[in-house]
mmCIF file of C-alpha atoms and ligand atoms in Angstrom:
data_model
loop_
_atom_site.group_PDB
_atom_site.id
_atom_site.type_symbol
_atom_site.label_atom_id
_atom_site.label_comp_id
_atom_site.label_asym_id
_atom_site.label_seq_id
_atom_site.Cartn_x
_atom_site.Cartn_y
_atom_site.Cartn_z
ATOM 1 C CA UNK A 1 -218.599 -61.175 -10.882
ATOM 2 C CA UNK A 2 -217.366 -64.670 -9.094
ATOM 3 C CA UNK A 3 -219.159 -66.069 -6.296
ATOM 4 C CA UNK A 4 -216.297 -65.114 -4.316
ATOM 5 C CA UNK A 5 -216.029 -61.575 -4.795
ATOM 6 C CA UNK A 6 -220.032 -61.593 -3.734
ATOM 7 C CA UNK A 7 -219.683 -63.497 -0.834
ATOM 8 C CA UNK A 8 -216.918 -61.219 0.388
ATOM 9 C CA UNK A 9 -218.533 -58.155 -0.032
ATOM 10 C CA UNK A 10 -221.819 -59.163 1.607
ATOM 11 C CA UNK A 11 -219.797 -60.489 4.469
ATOM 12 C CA UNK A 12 -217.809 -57.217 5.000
ATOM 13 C CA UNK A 13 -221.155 -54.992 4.724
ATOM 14 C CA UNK A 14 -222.740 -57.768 7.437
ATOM 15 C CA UNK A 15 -220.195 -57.654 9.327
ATOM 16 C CA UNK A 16 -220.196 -53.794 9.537
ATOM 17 C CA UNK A 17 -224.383 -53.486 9.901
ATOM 18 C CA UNK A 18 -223.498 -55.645 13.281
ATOM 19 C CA UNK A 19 -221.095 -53.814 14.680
ATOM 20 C CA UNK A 20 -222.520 -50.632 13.659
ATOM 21 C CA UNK A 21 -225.957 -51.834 16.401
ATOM 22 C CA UNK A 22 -223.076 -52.269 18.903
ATOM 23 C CA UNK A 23 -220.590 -49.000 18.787
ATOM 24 C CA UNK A 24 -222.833 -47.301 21.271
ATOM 25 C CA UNK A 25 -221.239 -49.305 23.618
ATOM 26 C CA UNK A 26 -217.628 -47.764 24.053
ATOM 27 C CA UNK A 27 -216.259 -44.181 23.937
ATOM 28 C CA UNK A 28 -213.364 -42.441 22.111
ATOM 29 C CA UNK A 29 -210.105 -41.909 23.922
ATOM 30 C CA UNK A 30 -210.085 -38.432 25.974
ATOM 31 C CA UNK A 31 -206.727 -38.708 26.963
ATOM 32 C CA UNK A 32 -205.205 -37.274 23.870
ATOM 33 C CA UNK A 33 -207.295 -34.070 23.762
ATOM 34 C CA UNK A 34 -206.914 -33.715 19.955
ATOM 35 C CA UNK A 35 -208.335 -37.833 19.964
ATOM 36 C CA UNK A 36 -211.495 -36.544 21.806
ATOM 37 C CA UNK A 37 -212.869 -34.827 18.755
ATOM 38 C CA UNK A 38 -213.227 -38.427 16.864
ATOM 39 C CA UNK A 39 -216.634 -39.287 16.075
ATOM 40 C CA UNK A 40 -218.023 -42.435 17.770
ATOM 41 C CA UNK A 41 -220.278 -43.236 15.548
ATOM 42 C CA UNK A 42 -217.875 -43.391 12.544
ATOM 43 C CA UNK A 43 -217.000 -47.303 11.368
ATOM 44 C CA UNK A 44 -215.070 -48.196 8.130
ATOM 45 C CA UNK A 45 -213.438 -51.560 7.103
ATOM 46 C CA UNK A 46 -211.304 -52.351 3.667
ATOM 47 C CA UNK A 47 -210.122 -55.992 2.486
ATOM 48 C CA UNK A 48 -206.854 -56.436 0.210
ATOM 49 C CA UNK A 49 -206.979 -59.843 -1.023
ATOM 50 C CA UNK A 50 -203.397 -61.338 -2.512
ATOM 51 C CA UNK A 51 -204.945 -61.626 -5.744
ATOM 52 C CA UNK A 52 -205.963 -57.561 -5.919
ATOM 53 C CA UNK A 53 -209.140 -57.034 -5.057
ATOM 54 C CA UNK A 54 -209.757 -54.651 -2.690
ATOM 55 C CA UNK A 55 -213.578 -54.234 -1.108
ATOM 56 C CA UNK A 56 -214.643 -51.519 1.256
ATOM 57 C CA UNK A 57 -217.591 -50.661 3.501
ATOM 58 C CA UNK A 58 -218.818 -47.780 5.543
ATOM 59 C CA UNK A 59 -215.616 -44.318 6.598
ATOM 60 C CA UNK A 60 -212.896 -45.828 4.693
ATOM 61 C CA UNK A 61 -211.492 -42.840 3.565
ATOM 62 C CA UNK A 62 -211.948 -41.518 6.893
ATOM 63 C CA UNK A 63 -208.484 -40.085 7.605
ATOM 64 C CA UNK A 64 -207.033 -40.791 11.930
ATOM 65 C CA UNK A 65 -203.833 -41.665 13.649
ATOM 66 C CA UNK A 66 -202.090 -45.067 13.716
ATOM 67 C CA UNK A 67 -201.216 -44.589 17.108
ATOM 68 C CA UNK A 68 -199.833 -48.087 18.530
ATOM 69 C CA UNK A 69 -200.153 -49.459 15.164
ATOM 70 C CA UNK A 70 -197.452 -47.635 14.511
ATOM 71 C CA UNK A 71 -195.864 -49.844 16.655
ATOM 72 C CA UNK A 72 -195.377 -53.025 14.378
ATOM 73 C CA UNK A 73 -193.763 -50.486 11.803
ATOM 74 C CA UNK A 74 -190.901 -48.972 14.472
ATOM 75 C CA UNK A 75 -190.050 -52.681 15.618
ATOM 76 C CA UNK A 76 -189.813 -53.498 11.899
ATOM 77 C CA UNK A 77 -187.430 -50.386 11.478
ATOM 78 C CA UNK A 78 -185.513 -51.181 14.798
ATOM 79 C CA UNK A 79 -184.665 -54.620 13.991
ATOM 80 C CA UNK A 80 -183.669 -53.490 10.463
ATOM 81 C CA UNK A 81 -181.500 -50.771 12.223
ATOM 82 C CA UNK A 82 -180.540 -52.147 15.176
ATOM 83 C CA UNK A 83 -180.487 -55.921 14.671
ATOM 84 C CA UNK A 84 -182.499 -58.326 16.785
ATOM 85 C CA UNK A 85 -180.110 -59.112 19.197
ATOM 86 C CA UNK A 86 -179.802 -55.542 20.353
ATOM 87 C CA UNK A 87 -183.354 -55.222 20.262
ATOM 88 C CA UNK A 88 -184.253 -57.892 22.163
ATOM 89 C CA UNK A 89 -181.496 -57.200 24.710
ATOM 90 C CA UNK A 90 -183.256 -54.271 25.599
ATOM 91 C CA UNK A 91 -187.223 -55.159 24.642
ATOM 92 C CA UNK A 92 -188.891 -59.089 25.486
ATOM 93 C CA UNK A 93 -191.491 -60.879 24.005
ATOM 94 C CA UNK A 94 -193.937 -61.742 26.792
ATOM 95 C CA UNK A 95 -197.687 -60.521 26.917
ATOM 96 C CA UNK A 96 -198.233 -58.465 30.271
ATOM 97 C CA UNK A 97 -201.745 -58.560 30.901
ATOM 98 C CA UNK A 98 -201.427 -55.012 31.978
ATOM 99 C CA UNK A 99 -202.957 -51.940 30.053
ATOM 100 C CA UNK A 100 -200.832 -50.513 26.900
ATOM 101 C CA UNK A 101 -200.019 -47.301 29.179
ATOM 102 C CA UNK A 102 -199.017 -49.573 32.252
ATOM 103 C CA UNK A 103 -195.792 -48.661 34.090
ATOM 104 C CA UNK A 104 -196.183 -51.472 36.590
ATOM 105 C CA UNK A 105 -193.982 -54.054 35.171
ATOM 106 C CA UNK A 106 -190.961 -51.943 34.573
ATOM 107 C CA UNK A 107 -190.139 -52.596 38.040
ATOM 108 C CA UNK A 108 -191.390 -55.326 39.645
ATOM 109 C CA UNK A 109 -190.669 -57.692 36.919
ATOM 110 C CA UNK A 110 -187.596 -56.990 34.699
ATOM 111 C CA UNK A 111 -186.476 -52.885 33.904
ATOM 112 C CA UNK A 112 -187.087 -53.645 29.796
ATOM 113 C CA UNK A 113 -190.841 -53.494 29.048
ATOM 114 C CA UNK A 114 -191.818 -56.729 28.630
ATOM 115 C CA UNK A 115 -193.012 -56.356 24.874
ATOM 116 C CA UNK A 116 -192.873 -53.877 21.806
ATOM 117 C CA UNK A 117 -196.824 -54.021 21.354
ATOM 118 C CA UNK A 118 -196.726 -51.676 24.511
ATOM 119 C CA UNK A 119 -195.934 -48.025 25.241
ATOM 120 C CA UNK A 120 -192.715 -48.795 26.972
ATOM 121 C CA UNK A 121 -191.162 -51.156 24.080
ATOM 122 C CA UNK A 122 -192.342 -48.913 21.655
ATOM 123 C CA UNK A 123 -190.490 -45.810 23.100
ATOM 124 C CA UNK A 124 -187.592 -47.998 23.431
ATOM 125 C CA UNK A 125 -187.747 -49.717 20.195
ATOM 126 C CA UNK A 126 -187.856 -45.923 18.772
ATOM 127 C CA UNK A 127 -185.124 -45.327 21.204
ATOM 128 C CA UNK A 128 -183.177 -47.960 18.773
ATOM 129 C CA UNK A 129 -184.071 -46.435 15.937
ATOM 130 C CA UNK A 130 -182.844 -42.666 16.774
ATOM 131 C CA UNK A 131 -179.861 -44.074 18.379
ATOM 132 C CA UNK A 132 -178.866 -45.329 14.993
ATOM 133 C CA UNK A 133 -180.013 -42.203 12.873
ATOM 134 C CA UNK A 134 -180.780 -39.118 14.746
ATOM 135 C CA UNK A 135 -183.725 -36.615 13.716
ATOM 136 C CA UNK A 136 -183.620 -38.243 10.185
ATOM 137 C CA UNK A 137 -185.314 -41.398 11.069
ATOM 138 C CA UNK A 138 -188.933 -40.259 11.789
ATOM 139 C CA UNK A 139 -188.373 -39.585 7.371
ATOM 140 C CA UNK A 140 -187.607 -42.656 6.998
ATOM 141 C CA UNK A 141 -190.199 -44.246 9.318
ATOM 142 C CA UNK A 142 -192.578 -42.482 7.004
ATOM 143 C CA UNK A 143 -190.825 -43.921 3.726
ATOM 144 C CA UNK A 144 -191.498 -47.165 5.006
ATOM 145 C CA UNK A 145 -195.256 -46.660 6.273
ATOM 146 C CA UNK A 146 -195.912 -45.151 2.974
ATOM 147 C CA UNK A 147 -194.187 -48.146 0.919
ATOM 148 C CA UNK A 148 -196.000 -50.938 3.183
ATOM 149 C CA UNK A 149 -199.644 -48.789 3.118
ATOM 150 C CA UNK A 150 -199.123 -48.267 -0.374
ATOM 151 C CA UNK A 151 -199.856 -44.735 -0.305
ATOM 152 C CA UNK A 152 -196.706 -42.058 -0.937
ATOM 153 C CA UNK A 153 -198.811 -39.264 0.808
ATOM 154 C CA UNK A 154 -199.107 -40.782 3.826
ATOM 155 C CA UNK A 155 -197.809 -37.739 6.323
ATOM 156 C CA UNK A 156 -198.130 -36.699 10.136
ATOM 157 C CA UNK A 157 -201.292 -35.008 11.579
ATOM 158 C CA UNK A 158 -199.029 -31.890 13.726
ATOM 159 C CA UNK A 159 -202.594 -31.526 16.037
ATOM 160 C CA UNK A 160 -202.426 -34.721 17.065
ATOM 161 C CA UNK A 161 -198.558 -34.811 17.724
ATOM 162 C CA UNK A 162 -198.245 -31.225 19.788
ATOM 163 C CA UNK A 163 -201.389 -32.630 22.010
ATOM 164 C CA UNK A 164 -199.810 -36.299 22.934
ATOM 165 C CA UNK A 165 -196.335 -34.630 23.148
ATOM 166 C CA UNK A 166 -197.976 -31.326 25.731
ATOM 167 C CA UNK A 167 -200.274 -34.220 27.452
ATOM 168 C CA UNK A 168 -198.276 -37.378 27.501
ATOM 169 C CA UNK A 169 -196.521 -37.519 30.991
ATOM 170 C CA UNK A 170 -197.235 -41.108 31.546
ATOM 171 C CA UNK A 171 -194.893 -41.740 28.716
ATOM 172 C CA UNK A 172 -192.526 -39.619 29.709
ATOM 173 C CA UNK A 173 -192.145 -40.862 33.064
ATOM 174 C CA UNK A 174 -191.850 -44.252 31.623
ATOM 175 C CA UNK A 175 -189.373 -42.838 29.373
ATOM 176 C CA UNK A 176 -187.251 -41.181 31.886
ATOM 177 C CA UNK A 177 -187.237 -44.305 33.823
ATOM 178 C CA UNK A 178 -185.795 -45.958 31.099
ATOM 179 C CA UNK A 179 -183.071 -43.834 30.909
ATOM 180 C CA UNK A 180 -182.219 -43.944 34.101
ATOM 181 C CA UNK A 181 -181.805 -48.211 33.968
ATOM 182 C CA UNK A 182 -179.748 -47.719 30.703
ATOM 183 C CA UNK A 183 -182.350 -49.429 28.785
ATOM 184 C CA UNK A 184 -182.720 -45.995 26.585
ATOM 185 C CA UNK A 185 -179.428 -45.238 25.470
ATOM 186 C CA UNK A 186 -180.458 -41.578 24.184
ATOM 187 C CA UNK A 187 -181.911 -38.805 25.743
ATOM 188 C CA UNK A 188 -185.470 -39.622 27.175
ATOM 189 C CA UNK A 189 -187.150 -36.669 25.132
ATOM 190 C CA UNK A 190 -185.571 -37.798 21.852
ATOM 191 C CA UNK A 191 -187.222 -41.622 22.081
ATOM 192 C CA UNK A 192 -190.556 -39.560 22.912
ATOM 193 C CA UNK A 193 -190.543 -37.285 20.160
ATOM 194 C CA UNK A 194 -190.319 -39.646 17.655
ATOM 195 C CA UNK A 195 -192.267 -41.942 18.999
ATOM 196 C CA UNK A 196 -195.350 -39.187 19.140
ATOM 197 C CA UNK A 197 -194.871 -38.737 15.535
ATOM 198 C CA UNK A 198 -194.836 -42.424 14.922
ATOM 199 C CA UNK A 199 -198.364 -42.926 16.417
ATOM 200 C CA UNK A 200 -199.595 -39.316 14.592
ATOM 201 C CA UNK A 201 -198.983 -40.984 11.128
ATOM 202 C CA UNK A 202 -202.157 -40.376 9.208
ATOM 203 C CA UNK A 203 -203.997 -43.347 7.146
ATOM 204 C CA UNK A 204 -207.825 -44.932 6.350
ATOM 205 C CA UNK A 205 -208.340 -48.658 6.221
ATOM 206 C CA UNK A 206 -207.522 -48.855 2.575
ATOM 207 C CA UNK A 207 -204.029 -47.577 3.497
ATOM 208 C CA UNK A 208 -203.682 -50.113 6.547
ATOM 209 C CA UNK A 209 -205.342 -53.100 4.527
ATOM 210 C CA UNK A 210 -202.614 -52.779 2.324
ATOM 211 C CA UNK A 211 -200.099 -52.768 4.994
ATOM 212 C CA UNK A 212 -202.214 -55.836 6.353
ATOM 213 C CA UNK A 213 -201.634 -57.648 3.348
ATOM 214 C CA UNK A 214 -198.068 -57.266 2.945
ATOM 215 C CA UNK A 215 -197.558 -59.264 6.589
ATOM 216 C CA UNK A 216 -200.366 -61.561 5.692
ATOM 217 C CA UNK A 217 -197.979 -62.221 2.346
ATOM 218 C CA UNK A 218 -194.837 -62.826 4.496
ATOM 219 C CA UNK A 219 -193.393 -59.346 3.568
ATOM 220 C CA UNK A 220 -193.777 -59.342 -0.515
ATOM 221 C CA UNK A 221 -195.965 -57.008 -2.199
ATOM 222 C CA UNK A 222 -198.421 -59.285 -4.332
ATOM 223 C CA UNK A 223 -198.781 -56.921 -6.787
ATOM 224 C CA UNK A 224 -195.054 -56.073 -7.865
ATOM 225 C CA UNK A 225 -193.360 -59.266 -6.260
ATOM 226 C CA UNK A 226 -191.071 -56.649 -4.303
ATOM 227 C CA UNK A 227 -190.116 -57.726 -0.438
ATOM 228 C CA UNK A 228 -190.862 -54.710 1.709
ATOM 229 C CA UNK A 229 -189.999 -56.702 4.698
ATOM 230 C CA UNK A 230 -187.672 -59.710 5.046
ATOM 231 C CA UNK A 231 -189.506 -63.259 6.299
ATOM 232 C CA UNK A 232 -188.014 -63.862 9.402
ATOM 233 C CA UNK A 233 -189.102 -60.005 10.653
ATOM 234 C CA UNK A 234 -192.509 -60.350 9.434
ATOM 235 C CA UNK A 235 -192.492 -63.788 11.128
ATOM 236 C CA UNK A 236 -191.471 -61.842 14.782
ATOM 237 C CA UNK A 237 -194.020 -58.857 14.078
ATOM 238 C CA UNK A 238 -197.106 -61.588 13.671
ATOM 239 C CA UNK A 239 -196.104 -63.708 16.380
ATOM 240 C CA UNK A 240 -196.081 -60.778 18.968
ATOM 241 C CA UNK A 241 -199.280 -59.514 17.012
ATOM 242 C CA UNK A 242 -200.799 -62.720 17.993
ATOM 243 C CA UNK A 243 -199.313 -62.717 21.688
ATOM 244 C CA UNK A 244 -199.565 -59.210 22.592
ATOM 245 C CA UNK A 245 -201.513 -56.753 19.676
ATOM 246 C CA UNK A 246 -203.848 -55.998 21.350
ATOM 247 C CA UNK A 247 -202.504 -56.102 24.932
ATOM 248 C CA UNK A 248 -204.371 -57.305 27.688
ATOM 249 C CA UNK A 249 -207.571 -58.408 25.419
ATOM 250 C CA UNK A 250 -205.316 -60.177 23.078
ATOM 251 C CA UNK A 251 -205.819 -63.764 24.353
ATOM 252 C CA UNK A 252 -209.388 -63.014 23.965
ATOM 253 C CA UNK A 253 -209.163 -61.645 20.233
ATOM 254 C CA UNK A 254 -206.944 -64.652 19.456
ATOM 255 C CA UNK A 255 -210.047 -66.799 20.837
ATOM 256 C CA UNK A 256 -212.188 -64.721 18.874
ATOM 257 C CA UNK A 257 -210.672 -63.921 15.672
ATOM 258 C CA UNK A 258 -207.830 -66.046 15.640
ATOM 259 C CA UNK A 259 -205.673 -63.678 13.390
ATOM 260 C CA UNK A 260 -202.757 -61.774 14.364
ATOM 261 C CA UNK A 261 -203.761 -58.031 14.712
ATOM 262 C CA UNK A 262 -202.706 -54.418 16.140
ATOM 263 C CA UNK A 263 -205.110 -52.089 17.190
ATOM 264 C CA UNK A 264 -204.656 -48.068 18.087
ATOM 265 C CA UNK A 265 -206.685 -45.710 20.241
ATOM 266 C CA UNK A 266 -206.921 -43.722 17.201
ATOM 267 C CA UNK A 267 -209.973 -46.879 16.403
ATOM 268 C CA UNK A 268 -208.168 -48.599 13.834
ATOM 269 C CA UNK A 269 -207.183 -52.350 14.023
ATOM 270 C CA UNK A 270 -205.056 -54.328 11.407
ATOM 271 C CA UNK A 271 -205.586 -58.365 10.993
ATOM 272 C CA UNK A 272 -203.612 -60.554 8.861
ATOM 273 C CA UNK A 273 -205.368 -63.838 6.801
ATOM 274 C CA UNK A 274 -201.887 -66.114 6.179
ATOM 275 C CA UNK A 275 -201.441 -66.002 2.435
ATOM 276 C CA UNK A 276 -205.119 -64.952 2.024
ATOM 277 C CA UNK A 277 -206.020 -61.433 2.969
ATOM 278 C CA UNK A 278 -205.048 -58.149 4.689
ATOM 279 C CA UNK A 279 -207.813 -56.350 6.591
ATOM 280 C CA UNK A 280 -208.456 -53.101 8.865
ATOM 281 C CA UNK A 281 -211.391 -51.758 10.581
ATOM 282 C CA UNK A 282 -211.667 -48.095 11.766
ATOM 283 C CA UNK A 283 -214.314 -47.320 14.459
ATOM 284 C CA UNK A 284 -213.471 -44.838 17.527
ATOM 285 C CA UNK A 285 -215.544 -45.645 19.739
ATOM 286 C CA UNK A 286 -213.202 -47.838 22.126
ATOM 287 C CA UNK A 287 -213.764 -50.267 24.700
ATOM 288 C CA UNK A 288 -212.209 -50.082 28.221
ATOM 289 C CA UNK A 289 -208.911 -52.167 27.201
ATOM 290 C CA UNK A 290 -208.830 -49.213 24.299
ATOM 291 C CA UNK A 291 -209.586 -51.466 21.378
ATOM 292 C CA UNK A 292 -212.321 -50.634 19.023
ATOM 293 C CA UNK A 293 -215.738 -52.049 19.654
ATOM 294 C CA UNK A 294 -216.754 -51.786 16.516
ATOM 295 C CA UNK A 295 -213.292 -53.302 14.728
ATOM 296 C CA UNK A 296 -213.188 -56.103 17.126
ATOM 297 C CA UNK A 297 -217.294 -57.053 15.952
ATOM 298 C CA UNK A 298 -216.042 -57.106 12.070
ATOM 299 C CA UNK A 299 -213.169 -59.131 12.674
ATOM 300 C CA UNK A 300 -214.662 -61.614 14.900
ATOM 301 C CA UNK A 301 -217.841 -61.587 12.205
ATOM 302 C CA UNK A 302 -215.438 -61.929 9.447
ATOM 303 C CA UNK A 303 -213.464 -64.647 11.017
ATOM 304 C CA UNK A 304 -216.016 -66.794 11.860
ATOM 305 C CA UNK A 305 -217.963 -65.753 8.100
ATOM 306 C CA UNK A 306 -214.487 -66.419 5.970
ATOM 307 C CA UNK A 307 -213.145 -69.333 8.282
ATOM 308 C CA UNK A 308 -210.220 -67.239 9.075
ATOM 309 C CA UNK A 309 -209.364 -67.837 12.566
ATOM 310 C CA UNK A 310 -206.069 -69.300 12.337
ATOM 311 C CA UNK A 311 -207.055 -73.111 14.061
ATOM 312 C CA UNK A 312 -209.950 -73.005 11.971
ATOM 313 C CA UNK A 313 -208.947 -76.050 9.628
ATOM 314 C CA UNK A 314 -209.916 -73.890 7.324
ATOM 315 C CA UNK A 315 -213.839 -74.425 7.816
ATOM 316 C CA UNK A 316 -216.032 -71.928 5.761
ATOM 317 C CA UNK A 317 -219.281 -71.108 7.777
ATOM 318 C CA UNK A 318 -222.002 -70.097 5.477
HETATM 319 N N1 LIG B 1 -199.985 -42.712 21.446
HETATM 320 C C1 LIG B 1 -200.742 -43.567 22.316
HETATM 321 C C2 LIG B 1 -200.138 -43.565 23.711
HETATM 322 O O1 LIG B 1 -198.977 -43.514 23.841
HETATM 323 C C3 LIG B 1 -200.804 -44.942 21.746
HETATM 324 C C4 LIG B 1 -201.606 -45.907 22.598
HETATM 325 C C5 LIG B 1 -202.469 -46.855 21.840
HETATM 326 O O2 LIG B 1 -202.801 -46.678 20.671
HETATM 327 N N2 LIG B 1 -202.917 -47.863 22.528
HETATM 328 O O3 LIG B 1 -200.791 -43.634 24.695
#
């Protein structure tokens, strides 16, 4: 074995053994009844690497939802549906600083959510996408998670669906709204629907590491040289990553870590290393901005271990 493939396994099973002391400290989300029976003390982490090599540690074949994950993969599918100028006609770019849930800003700023990294861009950039196909897009949603995760099994948990779709009234109200301004040009319950099932996609780290490494490889599949995602749209996903993945803690994350990333309440988080790596951490237990407590420990351990954070000048720390 190299000296490389050492270092980076010690690092991820450090990393982990860290945050594992630390997961005490947050709780799973409750507000998706089906989410409530996650167990907090479960924490998992994968790296893809662009030359192969994969290296795990801890749950990760633990199965759970994407949930605003999800996200990055229904912009990519709206802008490849839609086009960016309709998109971003109806969605901006701009951090919040408000929860992911937050209906605040739909009226006192602008009537488009401010960002796709948050509930109400995501129901409208799902809005795009069933505007352009109908019923049949949620398959093809799935096509494409299962092409970028590498995994052609990759399928919808129905528990966790029926309980955000019976529950999720925020959303909807944000969602009616929406309709209302014009901003959702179909029905309200049809943007909803699908985008429930987006965020009930089913994966483990290894799934979302290799998702992770196809944005960290500007779109291309290392392995078969195939581009699952064109530049310039991977560019726009990693940017807002950066600015507003992990909504109002992202400026701290990008402090911390320095790597775009998307996290879910579902416990995972995804991080991209430019050209180097794809990673994702699964852990539960959340803390109060919904982000996991234990993901956000790797990633910051990993970043500062690797010399990943993106202004790092490339700096190893040993
Ligand atoms: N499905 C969740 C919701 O709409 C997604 C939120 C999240 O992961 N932050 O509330």
């Amino acid at each position: 074995m190299s000296e490389k493939i050492i270092d980076l396994q010690k690092a991820l099973d450090d990393a982990l053994s860290l945050a594992r002391q630390h997961i005490d400290k947050g709780n799973v989300a409750t507000y998706i009844p089906e989410l409530a029976h996650g167990n907090p003390k479960h924490l998992g982490a994968c790296i893809m690497s662009t030359d192969g090599e994969r290296y795990y540690a801890g749950d990760s074949k633990q199965l759970f939802t994407m949930q605003s994950i999800s996200k990055t993969i229904t912009l990519i599918l709206a802008l490849k549906l839609a086009g960016e100028d309709e998109v971003f006609s109806r969605i901006g770019v701009e951090p919040t600083g408000d929860a992911f849930n937050s209906i605040v800003r739909l009226e006192t700023k602008t009537q488009f959510p401010l960002n796709p990294m948050i509930n109400a861009g995501a129901i409208v950039a799902a809005g795009c996408c069933f505007e352009q196909k109908g019923d049949r897009v949620y398959e093809e949603f799935l096509d494409l998670a299962r092409k970028l995760c590498g995994n052609k099994d990759i399928s919808m948990d129905e528990k966790v669906y029926i309980s955000e779709k019976t529950v999720g009234m925020r959303n909807r109200a944000m969602a009616y709204f929406l309709q209302g301004e014009g901003v959702l040009k179909c029905k309200a319950e049809d943007a909803l629907d699908l985008y429930f099932r987006m965020c009930s996609a089913l994966v483990n780290v290894c799934d979302l590491s290799h998702y992770a490494l196809i944005l960290a490889n500007n779109g291309k599949c290392p392995k078969t040289g195939e581009v699952l995602v064109e530049e310039s749209v991977v560019r726009i996903v990693k940017t807002l990553m950066v600015t507003c993945g992990m909504y109002d803690g992202s400026g701290e994350f990008a402090i911390k870590v320095g790597m775009p990333g998307k996290s879910g309440v579902g416990g995972g988080i995804l991080a991209t290393a430019e050209n180097k790596m794809g990673i994702a951490t699964f852990g539960p237990s959340l803390d109060r901005k919904g982000n996991s407590v234990g993901g956000l420990i790797i990633l910051e351990e990993l970043s500062k271990k690797l010399g990943l954070h993106l202004f790092s000048g490339n700096v190893f720390y040993r």
